[in-house]
Structure formats: structure tokens, C-alpha cells
Coordinates of C-alpha atoms and ligand atoms in Angstrom, one line a residue:
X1 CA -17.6 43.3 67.6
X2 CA -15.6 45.5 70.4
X3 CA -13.5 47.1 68.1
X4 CA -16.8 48.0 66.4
X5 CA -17.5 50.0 69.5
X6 CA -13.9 51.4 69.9
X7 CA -14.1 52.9 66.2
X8 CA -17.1 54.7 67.1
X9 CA -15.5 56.2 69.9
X10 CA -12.8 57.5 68.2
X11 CA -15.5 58.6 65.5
X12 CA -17.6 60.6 68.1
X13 CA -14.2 62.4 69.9
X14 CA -13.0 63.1 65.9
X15 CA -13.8 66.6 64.8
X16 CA -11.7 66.1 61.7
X17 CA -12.5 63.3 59.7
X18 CA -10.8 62.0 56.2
X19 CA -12.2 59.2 54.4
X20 CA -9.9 57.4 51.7
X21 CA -11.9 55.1 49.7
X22 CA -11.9 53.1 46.3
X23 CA -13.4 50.6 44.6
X24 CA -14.7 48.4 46.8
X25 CA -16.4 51.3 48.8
X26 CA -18.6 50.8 45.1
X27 CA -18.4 47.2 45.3
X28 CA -21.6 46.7 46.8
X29 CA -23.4 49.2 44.4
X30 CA -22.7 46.5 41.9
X31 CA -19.4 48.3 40.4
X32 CA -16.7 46.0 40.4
X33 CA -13.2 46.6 41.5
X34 CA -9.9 46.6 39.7
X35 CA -8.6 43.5 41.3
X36 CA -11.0 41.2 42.3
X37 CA -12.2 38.6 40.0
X38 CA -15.4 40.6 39.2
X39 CA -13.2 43.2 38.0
X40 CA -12.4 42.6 34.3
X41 CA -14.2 43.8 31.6
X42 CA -13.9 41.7 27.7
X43 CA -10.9 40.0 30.0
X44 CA -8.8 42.9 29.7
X45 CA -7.1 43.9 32.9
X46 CA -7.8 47.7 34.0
X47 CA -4.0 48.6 34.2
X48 CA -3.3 47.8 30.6
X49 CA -6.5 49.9 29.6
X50 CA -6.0 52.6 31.8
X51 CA -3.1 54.3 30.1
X52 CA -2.1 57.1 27.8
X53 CA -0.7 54.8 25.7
X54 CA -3.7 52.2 25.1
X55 CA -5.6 55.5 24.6
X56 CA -3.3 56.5 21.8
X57 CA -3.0 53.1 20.1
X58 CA -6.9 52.3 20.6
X59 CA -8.9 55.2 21.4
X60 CA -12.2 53.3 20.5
X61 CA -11.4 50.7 22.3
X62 CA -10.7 52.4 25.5
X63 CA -14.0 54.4 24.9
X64 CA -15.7 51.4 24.9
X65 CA -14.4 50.6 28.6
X66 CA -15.1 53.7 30.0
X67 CA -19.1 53.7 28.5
X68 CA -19.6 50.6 29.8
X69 CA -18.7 51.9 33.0
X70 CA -20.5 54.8 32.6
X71 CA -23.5 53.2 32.0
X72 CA -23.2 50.4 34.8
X73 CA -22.9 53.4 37.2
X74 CA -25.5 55.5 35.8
X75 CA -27.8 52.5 36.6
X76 CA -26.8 52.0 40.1
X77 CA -27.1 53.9 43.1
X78 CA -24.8 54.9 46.5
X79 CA -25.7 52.4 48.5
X80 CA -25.9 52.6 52.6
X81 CA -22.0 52.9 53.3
X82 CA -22.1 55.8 51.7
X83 CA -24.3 57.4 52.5
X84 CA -23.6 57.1 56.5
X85 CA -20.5 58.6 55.3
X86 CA -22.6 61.8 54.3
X87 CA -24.7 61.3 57.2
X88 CA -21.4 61.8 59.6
X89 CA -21.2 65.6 58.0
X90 CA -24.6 66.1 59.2
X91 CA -23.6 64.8 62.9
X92 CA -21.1 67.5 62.9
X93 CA -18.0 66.1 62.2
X94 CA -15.5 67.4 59.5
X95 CA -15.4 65.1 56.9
X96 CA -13.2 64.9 53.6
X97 CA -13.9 62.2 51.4
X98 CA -10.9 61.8 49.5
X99 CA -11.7 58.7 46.7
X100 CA -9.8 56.8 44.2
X101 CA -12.6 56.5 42.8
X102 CA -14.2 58.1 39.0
X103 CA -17.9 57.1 39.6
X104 CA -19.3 60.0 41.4
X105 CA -21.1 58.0 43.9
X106 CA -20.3 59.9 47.4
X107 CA -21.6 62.9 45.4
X108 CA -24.7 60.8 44.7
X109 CA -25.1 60.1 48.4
X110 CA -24.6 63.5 49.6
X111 CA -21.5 64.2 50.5
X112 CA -20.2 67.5 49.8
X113 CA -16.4 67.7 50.8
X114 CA -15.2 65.4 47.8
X115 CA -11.8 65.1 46.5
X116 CA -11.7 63.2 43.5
X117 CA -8.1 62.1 43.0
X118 CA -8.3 60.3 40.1
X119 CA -10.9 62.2 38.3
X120 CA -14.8 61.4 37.3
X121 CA -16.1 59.0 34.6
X122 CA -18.9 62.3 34.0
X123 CA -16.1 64.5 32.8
X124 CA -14.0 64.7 29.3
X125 CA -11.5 66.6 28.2
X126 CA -10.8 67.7 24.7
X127 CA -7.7 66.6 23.2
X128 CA -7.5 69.4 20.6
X129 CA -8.6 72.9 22.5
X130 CA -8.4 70.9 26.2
X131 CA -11.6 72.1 27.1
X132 CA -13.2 70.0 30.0
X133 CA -16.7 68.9 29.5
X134 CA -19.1 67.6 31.8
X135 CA -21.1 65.0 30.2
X136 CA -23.9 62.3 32.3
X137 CA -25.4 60.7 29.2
X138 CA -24.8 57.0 29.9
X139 CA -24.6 55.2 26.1
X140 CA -22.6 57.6 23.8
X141 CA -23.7 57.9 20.6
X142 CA -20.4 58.1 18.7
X143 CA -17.1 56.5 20.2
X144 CA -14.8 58.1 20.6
X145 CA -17.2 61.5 21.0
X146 CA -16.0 64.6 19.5
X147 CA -15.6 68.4 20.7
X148 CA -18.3 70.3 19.9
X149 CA -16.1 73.1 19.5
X150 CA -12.8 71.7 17.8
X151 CA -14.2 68.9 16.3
X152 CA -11.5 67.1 17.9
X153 CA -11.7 63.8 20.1
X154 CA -12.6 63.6 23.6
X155 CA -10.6 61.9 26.6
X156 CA -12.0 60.3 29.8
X157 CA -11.6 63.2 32.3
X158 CA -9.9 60.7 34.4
X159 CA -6.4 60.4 35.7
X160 CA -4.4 56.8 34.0
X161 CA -1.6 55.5 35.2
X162 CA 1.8 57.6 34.3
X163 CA -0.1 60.8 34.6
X164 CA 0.1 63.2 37.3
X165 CA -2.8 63.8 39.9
X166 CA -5.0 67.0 39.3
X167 CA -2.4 68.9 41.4
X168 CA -5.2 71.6 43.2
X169 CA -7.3 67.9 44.3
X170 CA -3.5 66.3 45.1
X171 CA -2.4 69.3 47.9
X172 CA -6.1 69.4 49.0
X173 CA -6.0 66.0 50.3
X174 CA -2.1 66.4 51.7
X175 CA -3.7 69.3 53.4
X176 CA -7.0 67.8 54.6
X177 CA -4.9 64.4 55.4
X178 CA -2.1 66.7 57.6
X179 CA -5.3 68.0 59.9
X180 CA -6.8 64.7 60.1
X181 CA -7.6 63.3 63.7
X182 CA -8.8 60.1 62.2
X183 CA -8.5 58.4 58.7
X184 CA -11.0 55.8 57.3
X185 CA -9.4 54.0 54.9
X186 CA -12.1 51.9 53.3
X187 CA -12.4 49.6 50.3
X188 CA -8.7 49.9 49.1
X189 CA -6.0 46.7 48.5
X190 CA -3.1 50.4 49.0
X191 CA -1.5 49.7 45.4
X192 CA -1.6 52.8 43.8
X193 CA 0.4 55.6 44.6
X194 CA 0.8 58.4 45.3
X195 CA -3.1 57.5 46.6
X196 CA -1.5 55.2 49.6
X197 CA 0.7 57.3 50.3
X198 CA -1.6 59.3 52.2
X199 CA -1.8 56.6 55.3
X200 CA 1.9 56.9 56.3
X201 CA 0.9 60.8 55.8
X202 CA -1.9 61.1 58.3
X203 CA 0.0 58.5 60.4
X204 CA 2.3 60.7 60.6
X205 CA 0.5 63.7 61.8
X206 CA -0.9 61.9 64.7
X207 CA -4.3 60.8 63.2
X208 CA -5.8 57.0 64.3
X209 CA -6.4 54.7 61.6
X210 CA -9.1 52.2 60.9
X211 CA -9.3 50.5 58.3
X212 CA -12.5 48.8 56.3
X213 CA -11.5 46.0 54.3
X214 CA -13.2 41.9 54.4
X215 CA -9.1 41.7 53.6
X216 CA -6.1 42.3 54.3
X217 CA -4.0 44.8 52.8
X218 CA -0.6 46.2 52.8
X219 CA -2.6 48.9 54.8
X220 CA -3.2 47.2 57.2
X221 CA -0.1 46.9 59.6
X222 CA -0.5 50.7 59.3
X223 CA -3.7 50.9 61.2
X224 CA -4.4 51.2 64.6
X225 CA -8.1 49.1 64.3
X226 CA -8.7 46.7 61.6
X227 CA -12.9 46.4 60.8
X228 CA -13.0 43.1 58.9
X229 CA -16.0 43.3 56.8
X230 CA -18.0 45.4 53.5
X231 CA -18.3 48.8 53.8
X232 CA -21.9 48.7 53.1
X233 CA -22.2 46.5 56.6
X234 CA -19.9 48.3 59.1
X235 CA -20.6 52.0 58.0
X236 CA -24.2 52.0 59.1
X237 CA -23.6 49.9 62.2
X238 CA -20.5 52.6 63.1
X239 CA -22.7 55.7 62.6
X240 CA -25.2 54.1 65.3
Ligands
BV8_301 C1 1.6 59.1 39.3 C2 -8.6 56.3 37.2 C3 3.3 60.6 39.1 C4 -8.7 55.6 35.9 C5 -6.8 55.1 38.4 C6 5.7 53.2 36.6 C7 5.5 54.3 35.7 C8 4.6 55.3 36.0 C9 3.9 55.3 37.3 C10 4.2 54.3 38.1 C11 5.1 53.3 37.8 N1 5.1 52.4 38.9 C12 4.3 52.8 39.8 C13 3.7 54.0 39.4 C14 2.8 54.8 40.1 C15 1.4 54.4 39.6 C16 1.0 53.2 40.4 O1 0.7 53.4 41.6 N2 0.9 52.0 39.8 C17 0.5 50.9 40.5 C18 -0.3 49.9 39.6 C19 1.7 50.2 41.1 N3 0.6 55.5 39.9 C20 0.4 56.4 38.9 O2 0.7 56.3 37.8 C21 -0.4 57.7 39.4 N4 0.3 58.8 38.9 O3 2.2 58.4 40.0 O4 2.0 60.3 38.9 C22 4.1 60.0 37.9 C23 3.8 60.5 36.7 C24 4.5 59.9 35.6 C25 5.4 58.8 35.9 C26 5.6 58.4 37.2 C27 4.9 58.9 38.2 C28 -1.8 57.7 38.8 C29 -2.6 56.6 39.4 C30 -4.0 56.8 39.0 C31 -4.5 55.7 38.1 N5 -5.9 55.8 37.8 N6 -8.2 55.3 38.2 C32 -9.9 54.7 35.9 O5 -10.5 54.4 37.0 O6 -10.2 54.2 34.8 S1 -6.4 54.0 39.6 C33 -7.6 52.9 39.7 O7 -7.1 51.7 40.3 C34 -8.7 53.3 40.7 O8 -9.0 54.6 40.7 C35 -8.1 52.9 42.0 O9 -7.4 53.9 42.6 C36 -7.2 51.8 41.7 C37 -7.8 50.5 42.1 O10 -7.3 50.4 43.4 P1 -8.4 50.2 44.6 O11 -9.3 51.4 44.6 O12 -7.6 50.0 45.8 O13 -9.2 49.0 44.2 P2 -8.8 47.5 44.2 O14 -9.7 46.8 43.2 O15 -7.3 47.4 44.0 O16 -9.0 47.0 45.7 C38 -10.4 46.9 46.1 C39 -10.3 46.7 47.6 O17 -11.6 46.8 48.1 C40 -9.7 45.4 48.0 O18 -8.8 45.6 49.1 C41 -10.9 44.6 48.5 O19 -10.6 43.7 49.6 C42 -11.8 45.7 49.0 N7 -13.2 45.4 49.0 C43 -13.9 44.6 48.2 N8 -15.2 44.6 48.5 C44 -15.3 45.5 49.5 C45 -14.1 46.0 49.9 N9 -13.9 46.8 50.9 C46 -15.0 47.2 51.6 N10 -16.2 46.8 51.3 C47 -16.5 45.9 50.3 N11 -17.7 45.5 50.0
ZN302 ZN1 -12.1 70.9 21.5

């Protein structure tokens, strides 16, 4: 594939590196995405669950979602896409991994400059004293689990649609995205903002694009090289 080889030029003359991802850079870990037909859970669809509001009217409910997704992560793994996006750290490069995604799996793989814009399936927040809790254990006992502190309930330590970003992770990624002299932008169908946003951003600044998508997207008439295929397939082959 020549663009194949014209990405990894641009890779090796790229000291600063961001990588954009979400769910389908998980995809082939077995964690389905938001939008593709693997991606609904009980039939509902993501967007109505992921919301202050279904929180509020069914808290249970909503718990339920997020620990069955907690518990098909905790039995997966990062699979070789990411981590030859941990391996590029280690050939020098600046990388950024700025993710959509809540299931900690570049952390898994080894990456260690992570932004996660969207939060982490492994954290809670209280909704009584707003302490934030880090929690792993993949079956909860008790839904919806309660602070051991306040006694009140817990919330995902996630970001839903209608609520702001974590602002210190949101100007972290303008920043890393402003002094980026190429952006991956892998495994996202660009629909959720202020996330996408961030292509126009780096465009902007004078960073190359490729995008990683078996897809189109509304991305992609943004990027300079289009990789059609998984992420799991073209990272590896890019990093040789
Ligand atoms: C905000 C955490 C300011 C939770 C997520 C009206 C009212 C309020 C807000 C809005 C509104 N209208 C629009 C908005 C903004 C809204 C938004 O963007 N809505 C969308 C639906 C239009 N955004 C927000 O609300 C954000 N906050 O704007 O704050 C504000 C505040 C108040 C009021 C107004 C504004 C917060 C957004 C964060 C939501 N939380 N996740 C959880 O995970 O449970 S978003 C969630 O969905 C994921 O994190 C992810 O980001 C997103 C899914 O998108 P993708 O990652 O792109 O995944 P998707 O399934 O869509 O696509 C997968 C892609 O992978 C596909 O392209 C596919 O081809 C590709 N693929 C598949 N397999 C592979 C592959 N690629 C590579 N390899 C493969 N193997
Ligand atoms: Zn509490």
C-alpha cells in the first residue's frame, strides 16, 4: 500500500506525535463501538444511556451498562494497534494519546502520555461528598455502589453527553493538538464534539493528517492520507 509507506515517512520525520482514537481503536479487543451494529447493549442505544438524565431517572439501570462494560474490558486485553502506539514513545517520538475512549486500554499497553477526554470506566465519583474513587473490581457487588464515606451513590467517573469535558484533560489536548506535527486520527466516525473538533484544530497549526478508519468519515476530507483498514492491521505494519 504506498500510502502505507508515505505515512511512515511522515511518522519517522514527526517529532511530535498526537494520537486521537475511540472506539474502534478497542474494536478489535472485542469492545464494541457506539455505532456499529455490535454496539448495543439490551438494544438500548449508548446516547440515550449516556446521559445525566437517564442517570437520574434510572440509576440502576445505567449501572448495569457501565458493569457490563467494565467487566467485558476487564476480560480483554490492548491488542497490537496499541500497543505499537506505545512502542512509537519508545522510538523517540513525542506521542500524546488523546482518546475518546473510558476503557483504559492504551494505559494497558503502555502508553504513558494519556489524555482521557471522556473519562475512565475504573473511576467513580460520589454524588454526595464528590469524592472520586478509583475502583478495578469488574462485577460490583451492589448496583448502584455506595460511598464509603457518605453513604451516598456512586457515578461512572465518565464524561455523558451535555456535560462539560474534564477542563485540565480538555486544554491539555488543545495544547498537545496546537504543537502537533502529525495527528493520527484512528478508529473514530468524528460525531462527538468538542472531541472532532480537534482535526480542524491541528489542521490548522500545520500538522499532517492520516487517518485510520476501514470507513469513511466526516474526517476524512480533512486528512491529508486516508489508511483504509483496522487499527490493529495498519499500526503494526506502520511502526515497521
Ligand atoms: C459538551 C463517555 C459542552 C461515556 C462519551 C445538544 C445538547 C448538549 C450537547 C450537544 C448537543 N448536540 C451536540 C452536543 C455535543 C455533544 C455531541 O457531540 N453529541 C453528538 C452525539 C452529536 N457532546 C457533548 O455533550 C460533550 N460535551 O459538548 O460539553 C456542552 C455542555 C452542555 C451542553 C452543551 C454543550 C460530551 C461528549 C462526551 C460523551 N461521552 N463517552 C461512555 O463512554 O459511556 S462519547 C462516546 O461516544 C465515546 O466516548 C466516543 O467518544 C463516542 C463514540 O464515538 P467514536 O469513538 O467515534 O465511536 P463510533 O462507534 O462512533 O465510531 C467507531 C469508528 O471506528 C467508526 O468510524 C468505525 O468505522 C471505526 N472502526 C471500527 N472498527 C475499527 C475502526 N477503526 C479502526 N480499526 C477498527 N478495527
Ligand atoms: Zn461520598
Amino acid at each position: 500500500m504506498p500510502s502505507l509507506s508515505q505515512a511512515a515517512a511522515w511518522l519517522a520525520s514527526s517529532e511530535r506525535v498526537v494520537v486521537l482514537t475511540g472506539a474502534g481503536m478497542s474494536a478489535e479487543s472485542g469492545v464494541p463501538t457506539f455505532r456499529g451494529l455490535d454496539g448495543l447493549w439490551r438494544n438500548y442505544n449508548p446516547l440515550d444511556l449516556a446521559t445525566p438524565a437517564a442517570f437520574a431517572a434510572n440509576p440502576t439501570l445505567v449501572w448495569e451498562w457501565y458493569d457490563w462494560r467494565r467487566s467485558l474490558v476487564a476480560a480483554t486485553r490492548p491488542h497490537a494497534g496499541h500497543l505499537a502506539l506505545a512502542q512509537l514513545e519508545l522510538l523517540g517520538h513525542q506521542v500524546t494519546v488523546i482518546t475518546q475512549n473510558v476503557d483504559g486500554l492504551h494505559h494497558r499497553a503502555g502508553s504513558h502520555h494519556v489524555i482521557e477526554i471522556h473519562g475512565s470506566l475504573w473511576r467513580m465519583i460520589c454524588t454526595g461528598c464528590q469524592q472520586l474513587q478509583l475502583n478495578r473490581q469488574p462485577r460490583l457487588r451492589t448496583l448502584p455502589p455506595l460511598c464509603a464515606d457518605c453513604g451516598k451513590m456512586l457515578r461512572p467517573g465518565v464524561v455523558w453527553f451535555g456535560e462539560n469535558l474534564p477542563p485540565l484533560a480538555w486544554e491539555a489536548s488543545l495544547e498537545a493538538t496546537r504543537e502537533a506535527a502529525l495527528l493520527l486520527v484512528i478508529g473514530t466516525s468524528g460525531t462527538v464534539y468538542p472531541a472532532a473538533d480537534l482535526v480542524p484544530l491541528a489542521r490548522q497549526n500545520g500538522a499532517r493528517i492520516i487517518e485510520i478508519n476501514p470507513d469513511d468519515t466526516p474526517l476524512s476530507a480533512l486528512a491529508d492520507l486516508t489508511l483504509r483498514g483496522a487499527a490493529g492491521d495498519l499500526l503494526p505494519k506502520l511502526l515497521q
